[in-house]
Coordinates of C-alpha atoms in Angstrom, one line a residue:
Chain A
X1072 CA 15.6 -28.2 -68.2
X1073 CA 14.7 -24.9 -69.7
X1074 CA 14.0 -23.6 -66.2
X1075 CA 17.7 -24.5 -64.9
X1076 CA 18.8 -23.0 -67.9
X1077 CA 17.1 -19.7 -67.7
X1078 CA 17.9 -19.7 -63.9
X1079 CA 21.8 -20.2 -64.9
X1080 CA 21.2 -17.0 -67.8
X1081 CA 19.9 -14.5 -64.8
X1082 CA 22.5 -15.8 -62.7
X1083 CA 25.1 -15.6 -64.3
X1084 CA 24.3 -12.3 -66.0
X1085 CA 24.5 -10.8 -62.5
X1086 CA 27.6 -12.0 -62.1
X1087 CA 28.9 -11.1 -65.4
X1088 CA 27.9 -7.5 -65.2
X1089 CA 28.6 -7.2 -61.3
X1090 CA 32.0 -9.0 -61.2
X1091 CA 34.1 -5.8 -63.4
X1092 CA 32.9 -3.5 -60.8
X1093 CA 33.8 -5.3 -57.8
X1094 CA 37.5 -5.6 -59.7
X1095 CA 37.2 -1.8 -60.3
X1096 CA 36.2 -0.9 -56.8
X1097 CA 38.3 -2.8 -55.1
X1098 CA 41.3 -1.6 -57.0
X1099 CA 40.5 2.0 -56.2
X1100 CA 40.0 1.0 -52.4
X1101 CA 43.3 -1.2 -52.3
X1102 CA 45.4 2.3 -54.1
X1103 CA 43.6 4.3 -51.5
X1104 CA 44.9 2.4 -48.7
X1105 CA 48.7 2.0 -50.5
X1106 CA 48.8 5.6 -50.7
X1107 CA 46.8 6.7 -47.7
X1108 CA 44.5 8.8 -50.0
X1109 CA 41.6 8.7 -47.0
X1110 CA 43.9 9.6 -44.3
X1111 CA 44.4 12.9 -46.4
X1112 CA 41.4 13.3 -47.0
X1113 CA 39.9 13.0 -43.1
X1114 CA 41.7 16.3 -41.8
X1115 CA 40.2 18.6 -44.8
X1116 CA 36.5 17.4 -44.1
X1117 CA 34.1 19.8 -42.5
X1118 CA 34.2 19.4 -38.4
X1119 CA 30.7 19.5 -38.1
X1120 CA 29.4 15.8 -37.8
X1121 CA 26.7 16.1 -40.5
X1122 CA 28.6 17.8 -42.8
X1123 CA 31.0 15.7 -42.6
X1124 CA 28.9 12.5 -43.2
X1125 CA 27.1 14.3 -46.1
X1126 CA 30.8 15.2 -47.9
X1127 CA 31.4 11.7 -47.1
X1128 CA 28.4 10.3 -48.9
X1129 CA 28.9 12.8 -51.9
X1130 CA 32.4 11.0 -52.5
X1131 CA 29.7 8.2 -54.4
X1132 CA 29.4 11.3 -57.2
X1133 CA 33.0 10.9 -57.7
X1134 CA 33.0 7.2 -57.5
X1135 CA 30.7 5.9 -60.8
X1136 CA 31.0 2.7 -59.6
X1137 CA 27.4 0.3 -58.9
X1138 CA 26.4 -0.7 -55.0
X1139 CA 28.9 -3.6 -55.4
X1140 CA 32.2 -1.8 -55.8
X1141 CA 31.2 0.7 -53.3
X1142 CA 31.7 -2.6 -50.4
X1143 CA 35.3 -2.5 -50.8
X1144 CA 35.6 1.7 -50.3
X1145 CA 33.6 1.8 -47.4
X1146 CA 35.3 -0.7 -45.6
X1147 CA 38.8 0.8 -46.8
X1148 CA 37.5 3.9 -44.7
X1149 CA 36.7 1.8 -41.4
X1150 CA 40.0 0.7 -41.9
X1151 CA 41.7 3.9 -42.7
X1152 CA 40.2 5.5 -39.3
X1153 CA 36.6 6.5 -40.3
X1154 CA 33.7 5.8 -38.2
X1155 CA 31.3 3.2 -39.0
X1156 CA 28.8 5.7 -39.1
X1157 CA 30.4 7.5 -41.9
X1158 CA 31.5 4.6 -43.6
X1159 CA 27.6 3.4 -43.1
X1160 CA 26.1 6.2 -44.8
X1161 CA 28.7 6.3 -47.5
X1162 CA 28.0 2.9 -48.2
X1163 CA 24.2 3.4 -48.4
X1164 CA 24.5 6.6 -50.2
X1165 CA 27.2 6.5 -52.9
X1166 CA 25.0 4.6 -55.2
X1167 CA 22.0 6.9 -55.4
X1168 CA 24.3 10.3 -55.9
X1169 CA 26.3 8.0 -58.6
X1170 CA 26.0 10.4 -61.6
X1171 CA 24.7 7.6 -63.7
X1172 CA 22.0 7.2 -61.8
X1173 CA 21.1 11.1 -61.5
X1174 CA 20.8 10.9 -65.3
X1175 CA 19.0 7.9 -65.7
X1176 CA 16.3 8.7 -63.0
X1177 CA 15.7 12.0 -64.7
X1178 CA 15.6 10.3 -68.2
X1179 CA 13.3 7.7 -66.8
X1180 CA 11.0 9.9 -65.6
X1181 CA 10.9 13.0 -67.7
X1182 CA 7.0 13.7 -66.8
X1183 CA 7.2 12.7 -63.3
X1184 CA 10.6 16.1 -62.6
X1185 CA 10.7 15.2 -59.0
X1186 CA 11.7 11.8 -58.8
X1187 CA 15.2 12.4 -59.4
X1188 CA 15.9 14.8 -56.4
X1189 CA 13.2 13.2 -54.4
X1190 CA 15.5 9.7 -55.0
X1191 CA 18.7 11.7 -53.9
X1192 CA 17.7 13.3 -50.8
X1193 CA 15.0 10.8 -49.9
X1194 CA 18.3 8.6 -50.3
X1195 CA 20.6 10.5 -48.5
X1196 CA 17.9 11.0 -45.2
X1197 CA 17.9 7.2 -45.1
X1198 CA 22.4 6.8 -45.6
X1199 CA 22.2 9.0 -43.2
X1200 CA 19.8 7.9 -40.3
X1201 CA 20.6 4.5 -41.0
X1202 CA 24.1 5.2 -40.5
X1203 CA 23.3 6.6 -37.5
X1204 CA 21.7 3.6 -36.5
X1205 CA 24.5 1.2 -37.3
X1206 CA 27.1 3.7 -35.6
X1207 CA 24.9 4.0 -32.2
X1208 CA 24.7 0.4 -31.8
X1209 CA 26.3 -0.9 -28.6
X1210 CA 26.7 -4.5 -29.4
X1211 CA 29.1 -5.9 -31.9
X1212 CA 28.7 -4.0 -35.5
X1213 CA 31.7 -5.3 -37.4
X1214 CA 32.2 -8.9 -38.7
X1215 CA 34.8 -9.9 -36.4
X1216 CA 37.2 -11.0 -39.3
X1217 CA 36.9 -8.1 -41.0
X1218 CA 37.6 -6.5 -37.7
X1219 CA 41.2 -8.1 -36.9
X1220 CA 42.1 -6.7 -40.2
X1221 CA 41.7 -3.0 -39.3
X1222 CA 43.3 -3.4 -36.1
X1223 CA 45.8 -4.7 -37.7
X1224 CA 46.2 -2.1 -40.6
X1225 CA 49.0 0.6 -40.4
X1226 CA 50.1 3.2 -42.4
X1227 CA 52.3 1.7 -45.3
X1228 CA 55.9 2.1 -45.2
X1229 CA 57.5 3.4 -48.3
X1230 CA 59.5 0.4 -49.0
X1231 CA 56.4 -1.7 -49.1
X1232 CA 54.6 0.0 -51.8
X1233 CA 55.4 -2.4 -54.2
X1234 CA 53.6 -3.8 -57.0
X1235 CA 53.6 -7.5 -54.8
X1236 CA 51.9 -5.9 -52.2
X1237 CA 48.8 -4.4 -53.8
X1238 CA 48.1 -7.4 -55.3
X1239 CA 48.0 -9.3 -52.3
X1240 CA 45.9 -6.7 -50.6
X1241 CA 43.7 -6.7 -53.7
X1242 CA 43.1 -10.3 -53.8
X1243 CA 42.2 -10.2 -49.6
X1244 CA 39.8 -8.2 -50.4
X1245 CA 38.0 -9.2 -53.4
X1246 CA 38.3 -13.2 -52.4
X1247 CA 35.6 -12.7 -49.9
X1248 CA 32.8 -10.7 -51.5
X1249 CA 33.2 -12.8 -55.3
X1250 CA 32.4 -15.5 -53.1
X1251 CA 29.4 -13.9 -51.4
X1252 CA 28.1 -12.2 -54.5
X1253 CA 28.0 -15.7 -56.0
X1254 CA 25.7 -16.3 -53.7
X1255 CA 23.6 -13.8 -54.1
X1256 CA 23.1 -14.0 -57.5
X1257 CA 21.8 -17.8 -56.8
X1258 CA 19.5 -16.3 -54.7
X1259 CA 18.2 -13.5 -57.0
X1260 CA 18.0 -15.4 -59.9
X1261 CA 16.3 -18.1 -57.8
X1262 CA 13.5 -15.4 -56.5
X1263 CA 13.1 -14.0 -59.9
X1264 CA 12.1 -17.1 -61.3
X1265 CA 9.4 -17.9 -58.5
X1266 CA 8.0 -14.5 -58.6
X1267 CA 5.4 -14.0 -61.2
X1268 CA 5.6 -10.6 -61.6
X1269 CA 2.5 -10.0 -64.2
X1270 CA 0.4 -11.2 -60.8
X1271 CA 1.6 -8.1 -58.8
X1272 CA -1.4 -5.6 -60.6
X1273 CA -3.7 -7.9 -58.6
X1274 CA -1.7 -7.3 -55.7
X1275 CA -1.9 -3.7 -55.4
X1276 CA -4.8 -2.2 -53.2
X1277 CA -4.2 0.9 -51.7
X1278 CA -1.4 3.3 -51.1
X1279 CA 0.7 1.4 -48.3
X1280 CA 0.0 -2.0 -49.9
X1281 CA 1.4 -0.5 -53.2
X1282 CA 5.0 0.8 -51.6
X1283 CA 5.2 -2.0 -49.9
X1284 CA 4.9 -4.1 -53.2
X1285 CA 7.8 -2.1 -54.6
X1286 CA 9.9 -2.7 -51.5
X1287 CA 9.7 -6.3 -52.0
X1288 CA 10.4 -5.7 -55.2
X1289 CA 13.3 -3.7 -54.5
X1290 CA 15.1 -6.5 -52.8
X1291 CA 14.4 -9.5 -55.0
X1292 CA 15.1 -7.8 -58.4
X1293 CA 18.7 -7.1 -58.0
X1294 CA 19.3 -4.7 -60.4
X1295 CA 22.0 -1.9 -60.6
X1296 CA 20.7 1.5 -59.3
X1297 CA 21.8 3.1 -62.6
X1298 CA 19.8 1.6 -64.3
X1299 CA 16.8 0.4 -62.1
X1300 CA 14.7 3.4 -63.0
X1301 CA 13.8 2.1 -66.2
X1302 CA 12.5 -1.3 -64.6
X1303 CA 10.3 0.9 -62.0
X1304 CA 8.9 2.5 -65.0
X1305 CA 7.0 -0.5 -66.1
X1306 CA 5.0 0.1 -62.8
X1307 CA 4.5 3.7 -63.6
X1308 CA 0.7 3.8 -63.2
X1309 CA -0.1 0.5 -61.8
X1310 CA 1.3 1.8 -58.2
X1311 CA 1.4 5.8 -57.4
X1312 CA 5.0 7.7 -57.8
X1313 CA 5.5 7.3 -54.0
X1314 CA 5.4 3.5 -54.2
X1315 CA 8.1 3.6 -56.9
X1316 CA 10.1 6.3 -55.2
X1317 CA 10.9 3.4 -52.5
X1318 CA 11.9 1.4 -55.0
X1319 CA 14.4 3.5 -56.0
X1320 CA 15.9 4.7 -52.9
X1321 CA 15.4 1.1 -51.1
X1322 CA 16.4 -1.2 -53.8
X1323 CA 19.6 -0.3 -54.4
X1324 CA 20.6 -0.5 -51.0
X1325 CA 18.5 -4.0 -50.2
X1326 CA 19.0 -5.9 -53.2
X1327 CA 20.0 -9.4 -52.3
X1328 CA 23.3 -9.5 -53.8
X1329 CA 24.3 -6.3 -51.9
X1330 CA 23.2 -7.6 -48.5
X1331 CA 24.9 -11.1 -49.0
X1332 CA 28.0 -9.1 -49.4
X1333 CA 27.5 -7.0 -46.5
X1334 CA 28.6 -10.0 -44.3
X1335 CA 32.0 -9.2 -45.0
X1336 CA 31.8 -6.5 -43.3
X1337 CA 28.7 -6.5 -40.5
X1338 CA 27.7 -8.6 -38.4
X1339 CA 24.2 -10.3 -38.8
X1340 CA 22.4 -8.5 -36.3
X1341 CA 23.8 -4.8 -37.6
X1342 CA 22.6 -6.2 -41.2
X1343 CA 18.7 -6.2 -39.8
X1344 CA 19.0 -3.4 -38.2
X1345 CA 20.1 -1.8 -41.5
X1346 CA 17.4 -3.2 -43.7
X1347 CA 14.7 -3.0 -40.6
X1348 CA 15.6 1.0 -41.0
X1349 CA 16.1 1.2 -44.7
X1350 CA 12.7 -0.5 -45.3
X1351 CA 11.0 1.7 -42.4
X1352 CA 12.0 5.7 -43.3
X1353 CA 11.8 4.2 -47.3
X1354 CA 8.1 3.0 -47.1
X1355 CA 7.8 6.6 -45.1
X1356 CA 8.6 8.7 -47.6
X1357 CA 6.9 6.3 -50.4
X1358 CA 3.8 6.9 -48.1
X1359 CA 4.2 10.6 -48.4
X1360 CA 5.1 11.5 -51.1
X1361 CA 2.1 9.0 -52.5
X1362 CA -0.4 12.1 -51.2
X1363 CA 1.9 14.8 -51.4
X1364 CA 3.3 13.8 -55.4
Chain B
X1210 CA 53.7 -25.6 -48.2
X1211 CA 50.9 -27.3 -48.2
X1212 CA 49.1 -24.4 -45.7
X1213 CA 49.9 -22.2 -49.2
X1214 CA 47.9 -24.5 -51.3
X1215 CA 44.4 -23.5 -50.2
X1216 CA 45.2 -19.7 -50.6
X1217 CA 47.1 -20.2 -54.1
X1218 CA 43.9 -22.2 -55.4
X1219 CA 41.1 -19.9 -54.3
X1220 CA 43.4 -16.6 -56.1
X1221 CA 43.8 -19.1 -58.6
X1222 CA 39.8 -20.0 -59.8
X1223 CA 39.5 -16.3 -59.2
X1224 CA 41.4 -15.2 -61.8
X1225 CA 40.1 -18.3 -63.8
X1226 CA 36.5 -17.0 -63.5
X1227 CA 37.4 -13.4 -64.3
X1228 CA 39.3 -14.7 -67.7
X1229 CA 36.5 -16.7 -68.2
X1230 CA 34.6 -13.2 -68.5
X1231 CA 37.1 -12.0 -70.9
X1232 CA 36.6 -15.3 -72.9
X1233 CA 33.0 -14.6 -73.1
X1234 CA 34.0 -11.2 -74.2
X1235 CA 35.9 -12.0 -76.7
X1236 CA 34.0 -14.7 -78.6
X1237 CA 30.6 -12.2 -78.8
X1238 CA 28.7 -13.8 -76.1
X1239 CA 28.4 -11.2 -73.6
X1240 CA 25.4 -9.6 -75.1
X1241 CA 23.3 -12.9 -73.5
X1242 CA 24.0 -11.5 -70.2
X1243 CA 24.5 -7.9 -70.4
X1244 CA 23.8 -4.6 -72.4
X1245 CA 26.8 -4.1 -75.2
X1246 CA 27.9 -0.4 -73.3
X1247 CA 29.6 -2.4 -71.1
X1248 CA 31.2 -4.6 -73.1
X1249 CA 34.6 -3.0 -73.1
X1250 CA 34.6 -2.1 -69.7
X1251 CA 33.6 -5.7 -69.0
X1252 CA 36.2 -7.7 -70.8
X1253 CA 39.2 -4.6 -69.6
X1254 CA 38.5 -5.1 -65.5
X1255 CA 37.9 -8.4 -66.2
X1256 CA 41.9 -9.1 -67.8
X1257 CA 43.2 -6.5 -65.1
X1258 CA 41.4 -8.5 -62.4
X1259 CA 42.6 -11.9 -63.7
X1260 CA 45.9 -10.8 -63.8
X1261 CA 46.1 -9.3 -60.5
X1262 CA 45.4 -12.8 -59.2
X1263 CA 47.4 -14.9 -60.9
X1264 CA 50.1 -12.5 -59.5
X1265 CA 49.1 -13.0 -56.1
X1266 CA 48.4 -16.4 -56.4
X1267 CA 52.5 -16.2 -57.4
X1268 CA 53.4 -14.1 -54.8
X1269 CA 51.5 -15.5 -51.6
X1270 CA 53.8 -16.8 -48.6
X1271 CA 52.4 -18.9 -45.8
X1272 CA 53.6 -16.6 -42.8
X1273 CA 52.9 -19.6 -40.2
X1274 CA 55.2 -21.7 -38.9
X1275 CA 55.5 -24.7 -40.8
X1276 CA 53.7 -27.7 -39.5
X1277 CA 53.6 -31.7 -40.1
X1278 CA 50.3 -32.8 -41.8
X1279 CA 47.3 -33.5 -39.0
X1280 CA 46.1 -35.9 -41.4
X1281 CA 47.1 -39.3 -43.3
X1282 CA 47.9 -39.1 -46.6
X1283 CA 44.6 -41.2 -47.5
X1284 CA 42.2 -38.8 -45.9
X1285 CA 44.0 -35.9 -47.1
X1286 CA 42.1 -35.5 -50.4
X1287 CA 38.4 -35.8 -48.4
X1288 CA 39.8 -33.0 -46.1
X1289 CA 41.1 -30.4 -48.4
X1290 CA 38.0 -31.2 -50.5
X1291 CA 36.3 -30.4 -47.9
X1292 CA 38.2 -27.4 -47.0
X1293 CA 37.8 -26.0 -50.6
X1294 CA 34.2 -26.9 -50.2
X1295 CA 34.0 -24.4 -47.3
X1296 CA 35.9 -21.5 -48.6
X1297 CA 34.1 -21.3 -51.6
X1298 CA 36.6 -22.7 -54.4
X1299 CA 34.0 -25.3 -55.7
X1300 CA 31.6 -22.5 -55.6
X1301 CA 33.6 -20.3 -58.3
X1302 CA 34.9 -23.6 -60.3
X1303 CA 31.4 -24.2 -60.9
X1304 CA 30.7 -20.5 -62.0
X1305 CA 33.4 -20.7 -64.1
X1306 CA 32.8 -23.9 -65.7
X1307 CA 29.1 -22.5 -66.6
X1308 CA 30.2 -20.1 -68.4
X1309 CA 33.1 -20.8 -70.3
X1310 CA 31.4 -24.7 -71.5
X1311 CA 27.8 -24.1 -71.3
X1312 CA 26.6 -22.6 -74.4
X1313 CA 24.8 -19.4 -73.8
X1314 CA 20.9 -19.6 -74.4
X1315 CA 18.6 -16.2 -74.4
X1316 CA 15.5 -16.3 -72.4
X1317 CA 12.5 -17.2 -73.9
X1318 CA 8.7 -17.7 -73.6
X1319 CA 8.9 -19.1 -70.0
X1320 CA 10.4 -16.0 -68.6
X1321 CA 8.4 -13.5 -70.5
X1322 CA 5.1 -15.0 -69.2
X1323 CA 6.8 -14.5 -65.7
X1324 CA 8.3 -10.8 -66.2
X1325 CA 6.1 -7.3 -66.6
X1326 CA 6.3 -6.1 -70.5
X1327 CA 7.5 -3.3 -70.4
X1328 CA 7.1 0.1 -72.1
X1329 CA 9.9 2.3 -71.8
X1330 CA 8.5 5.1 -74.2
X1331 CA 4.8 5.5 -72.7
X1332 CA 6.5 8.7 -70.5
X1333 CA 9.1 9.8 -73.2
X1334 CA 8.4 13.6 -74.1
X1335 CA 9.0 14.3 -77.9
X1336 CA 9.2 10.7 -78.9
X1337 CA 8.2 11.7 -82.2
X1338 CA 11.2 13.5 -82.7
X1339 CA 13.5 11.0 -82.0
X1340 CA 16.0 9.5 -84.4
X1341 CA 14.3 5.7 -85.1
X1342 CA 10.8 7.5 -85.2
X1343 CA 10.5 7.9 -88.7
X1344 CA 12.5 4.4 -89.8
X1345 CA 11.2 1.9 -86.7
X1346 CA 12.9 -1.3 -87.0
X1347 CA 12.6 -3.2 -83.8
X1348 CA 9.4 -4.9 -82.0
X1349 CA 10.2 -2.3 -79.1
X1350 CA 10.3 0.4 -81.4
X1351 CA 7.1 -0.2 -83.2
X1352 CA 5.3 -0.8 -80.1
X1353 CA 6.6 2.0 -78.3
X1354 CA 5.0 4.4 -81.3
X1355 CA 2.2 2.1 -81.9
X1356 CA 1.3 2.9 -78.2
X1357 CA 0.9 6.5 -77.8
X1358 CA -1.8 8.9 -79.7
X1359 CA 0.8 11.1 -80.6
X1360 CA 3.2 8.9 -83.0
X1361 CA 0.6 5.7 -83.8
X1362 CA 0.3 7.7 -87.3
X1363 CA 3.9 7.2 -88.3
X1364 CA 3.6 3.2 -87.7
X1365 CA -0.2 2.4 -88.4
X1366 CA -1.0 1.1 -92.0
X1367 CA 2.8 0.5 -92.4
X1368 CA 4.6 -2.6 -93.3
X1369 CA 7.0 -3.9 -91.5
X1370 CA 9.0 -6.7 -90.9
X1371 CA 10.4 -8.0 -87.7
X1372 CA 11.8 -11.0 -86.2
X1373 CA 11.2 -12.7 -82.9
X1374 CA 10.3 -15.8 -80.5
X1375 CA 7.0 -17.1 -80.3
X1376 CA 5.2 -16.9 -77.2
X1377 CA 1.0 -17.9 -76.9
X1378 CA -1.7 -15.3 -76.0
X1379 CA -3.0 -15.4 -72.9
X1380 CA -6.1 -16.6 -74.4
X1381 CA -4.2 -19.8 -76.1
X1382 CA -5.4 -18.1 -79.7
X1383 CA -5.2 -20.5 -83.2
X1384 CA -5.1 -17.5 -84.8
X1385 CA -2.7 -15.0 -82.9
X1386 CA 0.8 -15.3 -81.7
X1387 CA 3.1 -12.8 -79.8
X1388 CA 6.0 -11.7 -81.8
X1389 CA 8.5 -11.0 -78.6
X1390 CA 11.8 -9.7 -77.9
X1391 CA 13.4 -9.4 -74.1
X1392 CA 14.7 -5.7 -74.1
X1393 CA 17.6 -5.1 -71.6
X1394 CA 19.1 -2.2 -70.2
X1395 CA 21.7 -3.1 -68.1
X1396 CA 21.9 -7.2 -68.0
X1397 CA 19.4 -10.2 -68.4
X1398 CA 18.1 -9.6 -64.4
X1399 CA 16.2 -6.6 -65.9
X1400 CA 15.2 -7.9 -68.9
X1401 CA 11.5 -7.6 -69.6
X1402 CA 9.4 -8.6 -72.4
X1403 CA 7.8 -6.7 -75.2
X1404 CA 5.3 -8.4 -77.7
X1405 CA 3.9 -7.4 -80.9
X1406 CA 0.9 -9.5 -81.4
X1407 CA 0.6 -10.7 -85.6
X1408 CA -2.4 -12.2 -86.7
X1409 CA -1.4 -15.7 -88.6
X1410 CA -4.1 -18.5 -88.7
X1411 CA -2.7 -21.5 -88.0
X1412 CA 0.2 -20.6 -87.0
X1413 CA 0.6 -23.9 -84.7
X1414 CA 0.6 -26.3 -88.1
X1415 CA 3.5 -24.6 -89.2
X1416 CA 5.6 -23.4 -85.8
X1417 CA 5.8 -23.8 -81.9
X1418 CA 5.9 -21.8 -79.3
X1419 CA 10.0 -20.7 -78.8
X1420 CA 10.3 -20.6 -82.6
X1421 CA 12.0 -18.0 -83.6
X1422 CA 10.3 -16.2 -86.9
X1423 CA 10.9 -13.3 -89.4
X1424 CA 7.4 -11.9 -90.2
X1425 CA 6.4 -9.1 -92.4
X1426 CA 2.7 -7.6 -92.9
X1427 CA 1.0 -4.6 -92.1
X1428 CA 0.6 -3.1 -88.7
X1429 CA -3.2 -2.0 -87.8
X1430 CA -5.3 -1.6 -84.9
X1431 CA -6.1 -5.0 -83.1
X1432 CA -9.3 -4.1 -82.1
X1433 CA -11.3 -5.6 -84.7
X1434 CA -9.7 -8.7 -83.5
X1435 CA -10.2 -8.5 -80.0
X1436 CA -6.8 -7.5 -79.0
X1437 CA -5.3 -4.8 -76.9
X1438 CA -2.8 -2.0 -78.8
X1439 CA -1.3 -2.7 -82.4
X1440 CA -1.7 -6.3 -84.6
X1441 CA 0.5 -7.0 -87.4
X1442 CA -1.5 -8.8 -89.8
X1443 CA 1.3 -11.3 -91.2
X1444 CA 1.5 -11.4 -95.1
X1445 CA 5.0 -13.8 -95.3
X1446 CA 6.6 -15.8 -92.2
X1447 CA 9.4 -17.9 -92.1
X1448 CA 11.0 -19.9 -89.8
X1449 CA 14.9 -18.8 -88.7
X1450 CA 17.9 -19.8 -86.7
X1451 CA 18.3 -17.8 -83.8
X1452 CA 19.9 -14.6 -84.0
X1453 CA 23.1 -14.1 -82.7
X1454 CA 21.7 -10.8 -81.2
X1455 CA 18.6 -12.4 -79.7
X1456 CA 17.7 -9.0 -77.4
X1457 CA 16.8 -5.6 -77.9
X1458 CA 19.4 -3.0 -76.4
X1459 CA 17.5 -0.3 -74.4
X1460 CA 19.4 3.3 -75.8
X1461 CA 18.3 6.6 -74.8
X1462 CA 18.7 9.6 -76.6

């Protein structure tokens, strides 16, 4: 009984704290569309491809909201004309360059000074290779759903800009992804619970077995990324600074409840390609920077 | 109309689950699931959310043609039951009815002997000058100074008195229980335990494990005794109802 109980507590606490942000980014995407604040925006963006996905992903520094709110913005810019890729890496990115998180990794880790721009261009590498990735795909990338709706999405016309409308638009969007970050916080707190976490010193052998520890770690404790660098200091010694840099840069990107709202907007097979890259240049850089931190 | 129905009730037990937030909010039981910053941001998204979907719940229009019911009346209900079932209403009724009737509970020793301890402070530079340092008041507090070479003078041969769930040694001890809070720092996914261990023989004739118990004493090296870090060797206990704050908030200065 006490185990259902605690299992309901982590559960619902997920969705307690998750839910507000979800409202709040969904809002901001929904106003973005009504007043076509991202077709604006696309013409004063640098030409240059990679410059352009890196002002893209620096948008998250102007956008405090956690990984969940940032679902509804990115796929506001797929609709709003936007490629995939830079919606990808926006996506991926706008949680690590969050300002909360800058602030918190450097308080975190006051004696370790490069974690927090190791986390934010270690981050941004991976937004931005993954996003490559995604974008290069030739099969299917889009939920087909989620699709329809941007073919389907046209400028708004002035008359329609009513309060009626963004609320309709608002609850289209958020229906889907309360539902599916329901489910992901059954399936976190569900993980949580099995995982004995005081068994994972044992676990820890060398370098690679340590990172790749952490990335596990990363994606069953589903914890904000402005505040996650205060759980990977618990670990600070047990595994080397590397291990726990992958933590941070993977985690927030591969927590469960992020990915179980990702199929709102990807298909199945553009989600593993996504974590199969995410969890590959990730455990890289752990790796390295394991010798070279 | 009956094609509006479906749409109505899903906006509907939406906005029922977002005011159910709110409603948590507002009778103080928030801090079981998340850290107390986000309180107001919390219970205002939560209300502005809500409302939104009430509104569109008001507003929808079935844009189809209208059609004549595929189904009897009889095995209507199993159908849209169904239905629901699929889209995810039961889902978000059941969410909802967790946590506006189920009272909220804090976790307890089952958890911590699951979750890492942590120690936040172990890496904080200057800890010594920080505002609690001198006037420690919280298991995480005590243990955090208790810990490091640098501040274990301002707590050691002290007296203090905190409050907190049991939870056993690992060794099963007569002798010595775990004083333990669960300190958060963003909501109850992250929260990890941190244990004080006091030195009461007997302790079992008088409480259990889960108990929660104000004890006061002095804090000294556990060594003598076998055990790992700081010992508070208990001079009163009592027994007391659970506090309505039952975890340690995680502020940085």
């Amino acid at each position: 009984m006490d185990r259902a109980q605690d299992f309901i507590t982590i559960a619902l606490s997920i969705i307690v704290e998750a839910t507000p942000f979800l409202v709040l980014g969904t809002i901001l995407a929904t106003l973005a569309t009504e007043f076509n604040f991202f077709a604006k925006l696309a013409p004063r963006l640098p030409k240059n491809t990679l410059l352009r996905r890196l002002s893209i992903s620096c948008m998250g520094v102007a956008l405090p909201v956690c990984e969940c709110g940032n679902v509804p913005l990115a796929r506001s810019l797929v609709r709003k004309g936007f490629s995939i890729k830079e919606a990808t890496t926006f996506l991926l990115a706008a949680p690590i360059v969050n300002p909360l998180t800058i602030i918190t990794t450097k308080e975190a880790f006051r004696n370790v000074p490069w974690m927090m721009p190791a986390r934010v261009i270690g981050g941004l590498i991976v937004a931005l290779t993954v996003g490559e990735l995604v974008g290069r795909s030739k099969k299917q990338v889009l939920n087909p759903d989620f699709e329809k709706t941007c073919r389907h999405t046209h400028a708004t016309k002035k008359s329609e800009k009513t309060i009626k409308r963004f609320c309709l638009d608002f609850s289209e969007e958020f229906w889907p992804m309360l539902r599916l970050l329901i489910i992901g916080a059954l399936i976190a707190s569900f993980i949580q619970l099995g995982i004995n976490q005081t068994l994972i010193g044992d676990m820890v052998g060398g370098v690679l077995s340590g990172v790749l520890i952490m990335l596990v770690l990363g994606v069953v404790i589903s914890i904000c990324s402005s505040v996650d660098a205060f759980f990977a200091l618990s670990y600070y010694g047990l595994v080397k600074n590397g291990a726990l840099l992958t933590f941070l840069i993977a985690g927030p990107m591969l927590d469960i409840k992020s990915i179980s709202m990702l199929k709102t907007t990807y298909t199945t097979r553009s989600i593993i390609i996504m974590m199969s890259g995410i969890a590959v240049i990730s455990v890289i850089i752990g790796v390295v920077m394991s010798y070279v931190g | 109309m009956w094609d509006r129905v479906p749409v109505r009730m899903q906006r509907l037990v939406a906005s029922l689950l977002l005011a159910a937030i709110a409603y948590t909010g507002f009778k103080g039981d928030l801090l079981y699931y998340i850290h107390p910053r986000y309180d107001l941001f919390t219970i205002i998204l939560s209300l502005i959310g809500s409302f939104i979907l009430l509104l569109s719940a008001f507003f929808y229009k079935y844009k189809g043609e209208p059609t004549e019911l595929p189904y009897s009346y009889f095995e209507l209900p199993f159908i849209f039951g169904a239905w629901l079932l699929s889209k995810g209403v039961w889902l978000v009724l059941i969410v909802f009815t967790l946590l506006a009737f189920l009272p909220a509970k804090p976790l307890l020793s089952d958890v911590a002997g699951r979750k890492r301890s942590q120690d936040y402070w172990s890496s904080y530079k200057d800890l010594r000058y920080i505002s609690w340092a001198r006037d420690p008041k919280s298991i995480n507090q005590v243990v955090g100074l208790a810990n490091r070479k640098d501040t274990q003078d301002l707590v050691l041969d002290k007296n203090f008195e905190l409050s907190g769930f049991i939870k056993r040694t690992p060794e099963n001890s007569h002798d010595i229980l775990l004083l333990s809070r669960f300190v958060i720092s963003c909501c109850a996914v992250d929260a990890s335990p941190i244990s004080l261990a006091v030195y009461l023989p007997g302790w079992e004739q008088k409480y259990k494990e889960d108990d929660w118990i104000d004890v006061s004493g002095a804090l000294e090296q556990g060594k003598k005794l076998g055990v790992d870090g700081a010992l508070l060797r208990a001079q009163n206990s009592n027994i007391i109802p659970q506090p309505e704050d039952p975890y340690e908030y995680l502020m940085f200065e």
